[in-house]
Amino acid sequence: MGKKNNLLNQYLEKAEIFAEFCNAVIYGGQTEIRAQDLAEAQQNYARMKRGRDGVLRSRVRERDVIKLLCRTPHFVKIAVENQDSLHFGMPFRCREYDDMEIGAQISELERKHRAAKDLQEEHFRTGLRDLIALLKRREDREAMGKYLAENQERLEHLDSELYDLLCVMLNLGSLRRRKEKYYNEETEDYRMCTAFREMMADSRKEGRREGIEIGERRGEKRGEKRGIALGEQRLSMLIERLNHDNRHEDILRVCADVSVRQQLYLEYSL
């Protein structure tokens, strides 16, 4: 639409004009939206999209006119797209705008919830309580162990479904593979606390074993280096003694023959 679009957008940007337009189109002329109820809203949306060439590019879309209708405790975003002729692709364009708007709102809500940490396990009574609590501690195995110990009466008696769910969500594949080991035939449930304690104990043993092996390898390397240094020092002393005694031919023999070298070490008590 070009110039027409720009001028119409500028006119509809006025709160009283936008309110009248919405009342006429949405509410049949009844005054449901007032100018003072409207606020400015973001018009631009950016989305990263990978092209056919595999390159990630930013794709920007802009609404013609959009306002925020504020009515406590809720708000509604109302948008207007101008057309000077019928175009069947317009509903799809509007849907794309809506998708980008919803995506932006979801991202903002995620950011706020992460910052507030407002998902409290105390608000739940089912297995979700333990799932949420352990997910919040999944980066700290010690904190997980502490929570399991504090809630052992409940977590030592899990049904099969919840046991599997916790193992999968917490990336505890080893516990799921050994699931039947922790089945309690008397109570017909699964002992998650016992399973976790044994897993942590095995991890500590494995850590110690790996630490010992690493230490041994490092010790061997240090020993090899020290042995080479001592050997070179010993040979240097022998050559120095032979040179002092004018035994120049023996110096050549020492460098070429290990058995001659050993005999001369004994001779010079080196």
PDB file of C-alpha atoms in Angstrom, residues 1 19-20 24 39 51 58 70 77-78 97 107 119-120 129 147 172 175 184 188 192 202 212 216 234 237 245 248 261:
ATOM      1  CA  MET A   1       0.000   0.000   0.000  1.00  0.00           C
ATOM      2  CA  ALA A  19     -10.645   2.500  20.203  1.00  0.00           C
ATOM      3  CA  GLU A  20     -13.455   3.695  17.934  1.00  0.00           C
ATOM      4  CA  ALA A  24     -17.223  -0.531  15.585  1.00  0.00           C
ATOM      5  CA  ALA A  39      -1.206   1.418  25.809  1.00  0.00           C
ATOM      6  CA  GLY A  51      17.775 -20.860   5.095  1.00  0.00           C
ATOM      7  CA  SER A  58      17.275 -13.023  11.508  1.00  0.00           C
ATOM      8  CA  CYS A  70      -5.210  -3.086  29.885  1.00  0.00           C
ATOM      9  CA  LYS A  77      -3.196  -7.212  22.502  1.00  0.00           C
ATOM     10  CA  ILE A  78      -5.290  -5.985  19.555  1.00  0.00           C
ATOM     11  CA  TYR A  97       2.641 -12.528  13.709  1.00  0.00           C
ATOM     12  CA  SER A 107      10.199 -16.572  26.557  1.00  0.00           C
ATOM     13  CA  LEU A 119       7.726 -23.493  41.337  1.00  0.00           C
ATOM     14  CA  GLN A 120       7.645 -24.822  44.897  1.00  0.00           C
ATOM     15  CA  ARG A 129       6.352 -33.086  44.585  1.00  0.00           C
ATOM     16  CA  TYR A 147      16.582 -34.583  49.919  1.00  0.00           C
ATOM     17  CA  LEU A 172      19.948 -41.942  36.272  1.00  0.00           C
ATOM     18  CA  LEU A 175      19.427 -47.062  38.422  1.00  0.00           C
ATOM     19  CA  ASN A 184      10.776 -54.828  47.628  1.00  0.00           C
ATOM     20  CA  GLU A 188       5.634 -54.369  46.240  1.00  0.00           C
ATOM     21  CA  MET A 192      14.831 -45.237  45.377  1.00  0.00           C
ATOM     22  CA  ASP A 202      29.884 -46.914  43.532  1.00  0.00           C
ATOM     23  CA  ILE A 212      44.816 -44.323  42.013  1.00  0.00           C
ATOM     24  CA  GLU A 216      50.224 -44.576  39.304  1.00  0.00           C
ATOM     25  CA  ARG A 234      75.934 -41.773  35.682  1.00  0.00           C
ATOM     26  CA  MET A 237      80.497 -39.317  35.318  1.00  0.00           C
ATOM     27  CA  ASP A 245      92.538 -41.669  32.909  1.00  0.00           C
ATOM     28  CA  HIS A 248      89.711 -42.633  25.102  1.00  0.00           C
ATOM     29  CA  ARG A 261      79.419 -49.823  30.156  1.00  0.00           C
TER      30      ARG A 261
END
